[in-house]
Amino acid sequence: MLPFLLLASRAENAAAEDEYAAYLRYGGLEERELRRVRLEATPLPALDLADYSGVIVGGSPFTSSDPPEQKTPVQHRVERELAALLDQLVARDFPFLGACYGVGTLGSHQGGVIDRTYGEPLGAVEVELTAEGLQDPILQGVPQTFTALTGHKEAVRSLPPHAVLLARAATCPVHMFRVRTNLYATQFHPELDADGLVTRIDIYRDAGYFPPESAEELMAAARQFTITEPMAVLKNFVARYAR
């Protein structure tokens, strides 16, 4: 099998390793089947898409909609590299799954409006599939309503006109969409379970997602969650596109 490519950008090693392990676990992948590039640490190398089954973009501390002057040189580089890669992926309709940061990258690349209108705190959210979502192969086996974990400062306010809305929530009207046939973005995290959320709350307590003094309370609440359905997105993506 050709490997999948995970493009990560979490600078904290504990968060980066936990994320990579989650993609392996819920994608049913071996390490040789999921190559990773940590974009916060190294420029994106030259890629031949013929070497990969698909591309996955994980979550990120970067906020696409921030004013340019507030972004670091590393963030500017990462955004340029992802935009150039998305030029190729969209033109070829190449399999792509962007989780959380993927909404900002694919959504803005395709002309959507990304801002802080529909940010959601770290925690659980009830997601509902649209009629199109119920028919999409990447959502096969996912119930019409399910609980997922999320936590984001920005989201899609206006979907690209040619994108297909697949899932929504009361607090965030765009939780998953598709561009062309094979490019997907989710606002919720298909790789994140309760233990992973606890890890991220601990690591990102000073990152502005929530008041730092509420971290212990949030971690206690996270331990009560049982999250199983969103992982089917990752499993289905791998099963559909592995070659």
Tab-separated table of C-alpha atoms in Angstrom:
chain	number	residue	atom	x	y	z
A	1	MET	CA	0.000	0.000	0.000
A	2	LEU	CA	1.196	3.497	-0.777
A	3	PRO	CA	1.440	5.525	2.439
A	4	PHE	CA	-0.750	8.423	3.419
A	5	LEU	CA	0.942	11.740	4.174
A	6	LEU	CA	0.189	13.554	7.439
A	7	LEU	CA	1.046	17.258	7.460
A	8	ALA	CA	1.297	18.334	11.087
A	9	SER	CA	2.162	21.669	12.672
A	10	ARG	CA	1.941	21.244	16.444
A	11	ALA	CA	5.163	22.556	17.984
A	12	GLU	CA	4.701	20.765	21.315
A	13	ASN	CA	6.186	17.266	21.062
A	14	ALA	CA	3.635	15.692	23.411
A	15	ALA	CA	0.727	17.017	21.339
A	16	ALA	CA	2.401	16.095	18.058
A	17	GLU	CA	3.148	12.528	19.128
A	18	ASP	CA	-0.316	12.024	20.606
A	19	GLU	CA	-1.907	13.264	17.376
A	20	TYR	CA	0.253	10.989	15.216
A	21	ALA	CA	-0.569	7.983	17.402
A	22	ALA	CA	-4.285	8.764	17.131
A	23	TYR	CA	-4.173	8.877	13.326
A	24	LEU	CA	-2.376	5.543	13.303
A	25	ARG	CA	-4.831	3.973	15.743
A	26	TYR	CA	-8.098	5.176	14.247
A	27	GLY	CA	-6.926	4.962	10.663
A	28	GLY	CA	-5.808	1.360	11.201
A	29	LEU	CA	-2.379	2.284	9.884
A	30	GLU	CA	1.171	1.150	10.574
A	31	GLU	CA	3.913	3.750	10.880
A	32	ARG	CA	5.224	2.853	7.427
A	33	GLU	CA	1.740	3.617	6.073
A	34	LEU	CA	1.558	7.149	7.485
A	35	ARG	CA	4.475	9.403	6.733
A	36	ARG	CA	4.554	12.633	8.685
A	37	VAL	CA	6.036	16.049	7.996
A	38	ARG	CA	6.057	18.505	10.901
A	39	LEU	CA	5.681	21.745	9.033
A	40	GLU	CA	6.350	23.932	12.059
A	41	ALA	CA	9.871	22.485	12.153
A	42	THR	CA	10.816	21.997	8.512
A	43	PRO	CA	9.727	23.250	5.090
A	44	LEU	CA	7.490	20.995	3.044
A	45	PRO	CA	9.754	18.910	0.814
A	46	ALA	CA	9.104	18.395	-2.872
A	47	LEU	CA	6.326	15.834	-3.217
A	48	ASP	CA	5.330	13.424	-5.937
A	49	LEU	CA	1.662	12.717	-5.290
A	50	ALA	CA	2.025	9.438	-7.156
A	51	ASP	CA	3.894	8.189	-4.070
A	52	TYR	CA	0.893	8.630	-1.760
A	53	SER	CA	-2.612	7.303	-1.270
A	54	GLY	CA	-3.858	10.594	0.152
A	55	VAL	CA	-2.977	13.690	2.164
A	56	ILE	CA	-4.152	14.452	5.705
A	57	VAL	CA	-3.762	17.811	7.448
A	58	GLY	CA	-4.005	17.681	11.227
A	59	GLY	CA	-4.982	20.366	13.706
A	60	SER	CA	-2.801	23.384	14.287
A	61	PRO	CA	-2.224	26.310	16.639
A	62	PHE	CA	-2.274	28.539	13.547
A	63	THR	CA	-5.367	30.645	12.874
A	64	SER	CA	-5.840	31.263	9.158
A	65	SER	CA	-8.052	34.325	9.576
A	66	ASP	CA	-5.693	36.296	11.803
A	67	PRO	CA	-4.410	39.552	10.268
A	68	PRO	CA	-1.167	38.982	8.338
A	69	GLU	CA	0.827	41.210	10.663
A	70	GLN	CA	-0.080	38.968	13.611
A	71	LYS	CA	1.219	35.810	11.967
A	72	THR	CA	4.719	34.510	12.542
A	73	PRO	CA	7.154	33.904	9.676
A	74	VAL	CA	6.670	30.158	10.228
A	75	GLN	CA	2.904	30.470	9.851
A	76	HIS	CA	3.294	32.507	6.663
A	77	ARG	CA	5.597	29.824	5.258
A	78	VAL	CA	3.246	27.000	6.191
A	79	GLU	CA	0.286	28.808	4.634
A	80	ARG	CA	2.197	29.382	1.385
A	81	GLU	CA	3.262	25.745	1.229
A	82	LEU	CA	-0.225	24.402	1.913
A	83	ALA	CA	-1.796	26.767	-0.614
A	84	ALA	CA	0.613	25.621	-3.312
A	85	LEU	CA	-0.055	21.986	-2.443
A	86	LEU	CA	-3.814	22.553	-2.492
A	87	ASP	CA	-3.464	24.012	-5.986
A	88	GLN	CA	-2.291	20.564	-7.072
A	89	LEU	CA	-4.696	18.552	-4.927
A	90	VAL	CA	-7.806	20.404	-6.076
A	91	ALA	CA	-6.748	20.382	-9.731
A	92	ARG	CA	-6.270	16.609	-9.572
A	93	ASP	CA	-9.180	15.939	-7.191
A	94	PHE	CA	-6.610	14.103	-5.080
A	95	PRO	CA	-7.766	12.505	-1.794
A	96	PHE	CA	-7.462	15.047	1.015
A	97	LEU	CA	-8.751	15.106	4.581
A	98	GLY	CA	-8.214	18.239	6.639
A	99	ALA	CA	-9.165	18.097	10.319
A	100	CYS	CA	-9.897	21.432	12.027
A	101	TYR	CA	-7.020	23.397	10.441
A	102	GLY	CA	-8.033	21.726	7.199
A	103	VAL	CA	-11.269	23.750	7.284
A	104	GLY	CA	-9.320	26.993	7.371
A	105	THR	CA	-6.850	25.921	4.711
A	106	LEU	CA	-9.173	24.231	2.200
A	107	GLY	CA	-12.054	26.609	2.920
A	108	SER	CA	-10.030	29.778	2.380
A	109	HIS	CA	-8.220	28.270	-0.616
A	110	GLN	CA	-11.571	27.642	-2.282
A	111	GLY	CA	-13.003	31.090	-1.604
A	112	GLY	CA	-14.923	30.540	1.610
A	113	VAL	CA	-15.078	33.091	4.419
A	114	ILE	CA	-13.160	31.965	7.507
A	115	ASP	CA	-13.407	34.039	10.686
A	116	ARG	CA	-14.101	33.811	14.425
A	117	THR	CA	-17.897	34.044	14.213
A	118	TYR	CA	-18.465	30.363	14.967
A	119	GLY	CA	-15.531	29.396	17.165
A	120	GLU	CA	-16.287	26.649	19.694
A	121	PRO	CA	-14.637	25.923	23.065
A	122	LEU	CA	-12.779	22.712	23.774
A	123	GLY	CA	-15.330	20.019	24.465
A	124	ALA	CA	-18.092	17.915	22.974
A	125	VAL	CA	-20.581	19.062	20.338
A	126	GLU	CA	-23.593	17.394	18.747
A	127	VAL	CA	-23.047	17.155	14.988
A	128	GLU	CA	-25.807	16.493	12.454
A	129	LEU	CA	-25.280	15.097	8.970
A	130	THR	CA	-27.020	16.782	6.059
A	131	ALA	CA	-28.880	14.807	3.399
A	132	GLU	CA	-25.703	14.892	1.317
A	133	GLY	CA	-23.661	13.749	4.313
A	134	LEU	CA	-25.885	10.732	4.793
A	135	GLN	CA	-25.059	9.673	1.234
A	136	ASP	CA	-21.325	10.354	1.316
A	137	PRO	CA	-19.052	7.270	1.422
A	138	ILE	CA	-16.657	8.873	3.908
A	139	LEU	CA	-19.552	9.097	6.378
A	140	GLN	CA	-20.742	5.535	5.854
A	141	GLY	CA	-21.876	4.035	9.146
A	142	VAL	CA	-21.968	7.398	10.952
A	143	PRO	CA	-25.376	8.102	12.505
A	144	GLN	CA	-27.306	11.210	11.463
A	145	THR	CA	-26.483	12.843	14.810
A	146	PHE	CA	-23.365	12.050	16.805
A	147	THR	CA	-21.073	13.524	19.435
A	148	ALA	CA	-17.640	14.767	18.419
A	149	LEU	CA	-14.835	16.691	20.083
A	150	THR	CA	-13.830	20.113	18.957
A	151	GLY	CA	-12.103	23.300	19.993
A	152	HIS	CA	-11.329	26.070	17.514
A	153	LYS	CA	-11.026	29.834	17.337
A	154	GLU	CA	-12.180	30.137	13.715
A	155	ALA	CA	-14.612	28.373	11.407
A	156	VAL	CA	-16.361	28.704	8.061
A	157	ARG	CA	-18.855	31.585	8.064
A	158	SER	CA	-19.575	31.336	4.347
A	159	LEU	CA	-19.009	28.075	2.499
A	160	PRO	CA	-17.351	28.139	-0.938
A	161	PRO	CA	-20.263	28.173	-3.412
A	162	HIS	CA	-19.203	24.945	-5.108
A	163	ALA	CA	-18.561	23.036	-1.837
A	164	VAL	CA	-21.029	20.456	-0.512
A	165	LEU	CA	-22.089	20.792	3.126
A	166	LEU	CA	-21.949	17.392	4.837
A	167	ALA	CA	-22.351	18.136	8.557
A	168	ARG	CA	-23.349	21.003	10.847
A	169	ALA	CA	-23.967	21.844	14.498
A	170	ALA	CA	-26.156	24.371	16.263
A	171	THR	CA	-23.089	26.298	17.378
A	172	CYS	CA	-21.166	26.015	14.100
A	173	PRO	CA	-23.098	25.713	10.807
A	174	VAL	CA	-20.221	24.121	8.858
A	175	HIS	CA	-18.672	21.071	10.524
A	176	MET	CA	-17.755	19.119	7.411
A	177	PHE	CA	-17.733	19.803	3.696
A	178	ARG	CA	-16.488	18.320	0.448
A	179	VAL	CA	-14.840	19.943	-2.560
A	180	ARG	CA	-15.083	18.128	-5.882
A	181	THR	CA	-15.302	14.375	-5.207
A	182	ASN	CA	-12.313	13.543	-3.021
A	183	LEU	CA	-11.348	16.547	-0.895
A	184	TYR	CA	-12.821	16.765	2.608
A	185	ALA	CA	-12.529	19.043	5.614
A	186	THR	CA	-13.946	18.563	9.093
A	187	GLN	CA	-14.237	21.110	11.892
A	188	PHE	CA	-14.549	18.364	14.489
A	189	HIS	CA	-11.602	16.071	15.132
A	190	PRO	CA	-12.057	12.567	13.660
A	191	GLU	CA	-8.919	11.375	15.454
A	192	LEU	CA	-9.667	12.744	18.916
A	193	ASP	CA	-10.974	10.714	21.869
A	194	ALA	CA	-11.431	11.718	25.508
A	195	ASP	CA	-7.852	10.888	26.504
A	196	GLY	CA	-6.532	12.912	23.594
A	197	LEU	CA	-8.682	15.883	24.581
A	198	VAL	CA	-7.349	15.741	28.136
A	199	THR	CA	-3.805	15.813	26.751
A	200	ARG	CA	-4.544	18.841	24.583
A	201	ILE	CA	-6.303	20.747	27.375
A	202	ASP	CA	-3.235	20.275	29.550
A	203	ILE	CA	-0.827	21.314	26.807
A	204	TYR	CA	-2.827	24.265	25.477
A	205	ARG	CA	-4.054	25.731	28.757
A	206	ASP	CA	-2.273	29.012	27.971
A	207	ALA	CA	-3.036	29.103	24.227
A	208	GLY	CA	-6.195	31.212	24.427
A	209	TYR	CA	-8.760	28.490	23.758
A	210	PHE	CA	-10.159	28.763	27.306
A	211	PRO	CA	-9.351	30.534	30.593
A	212	PRO	CA	-6.259	28.816	32.017
A	213	GLU	CA	-7.841	28.492	35.445
A	214	SER	CA	-10.601	26.283	33.978
A	215	ALA	CA	-8.179	23.608	32.682
A	216	GLU	CA	-8.686	21.141	35.533
A	217	GLU	CA	-12.465	21.423	35.299
A	218	LEU	CA	-12.346	20.919	31.534
A	219	MET	CA	-10.120	17.859	31.878
A	220	ALA	CA	-12.475	16.345	34.456
A	221	ALA	CA	-15.410	16.921	32.106
A	222	ALA	CA	-13.502	15.454	29.154
A	223	ARG	CA	-12.903	12.218	31.038
A	224	GLN	CA	-16.665	11.667	31.087
A	225	PHE	CA	-16.993	11.640	27.295
A	226	THR	CA	-17.331	8.469	25.260
A	227	ILE	CA	-16.540	9.321	21.656
A	228	THR	CA	-16.679	6.610	18.988
A	229	GLU	CA	-18.548	7.743	15.860
A	230	PRO	CA	-16.238	10.461	14.405
A	231	MET	CA	-13.390	7.974	14.011
A	232	ALA	CA	-15.356	6.291	11.209
A	233	VAL	CA	-14.503	9.294	9.018
A	234	LEU	CA	-10.804	8.515	9.278
A	235	LYS	CA	-11.330	4.768	8.898
A	236	ASN	CA	-13.535	5.275	5.819
A	237	PHE	CA	-11.083	7.735	4.250
A	238	VAL	CA	-8.218	5.265	4.589
A	239	ALA	CA	-10.312	2.336	3.327
A	240	ARG	CA	-11.625	4.255	0.309
A	241	TYR	CA	-8.338	5.705	-0.897
A	242	ALA	CA	-5.635	3.216	0.092
A	243	ARG	CA	-3.946	1.930	-3.059
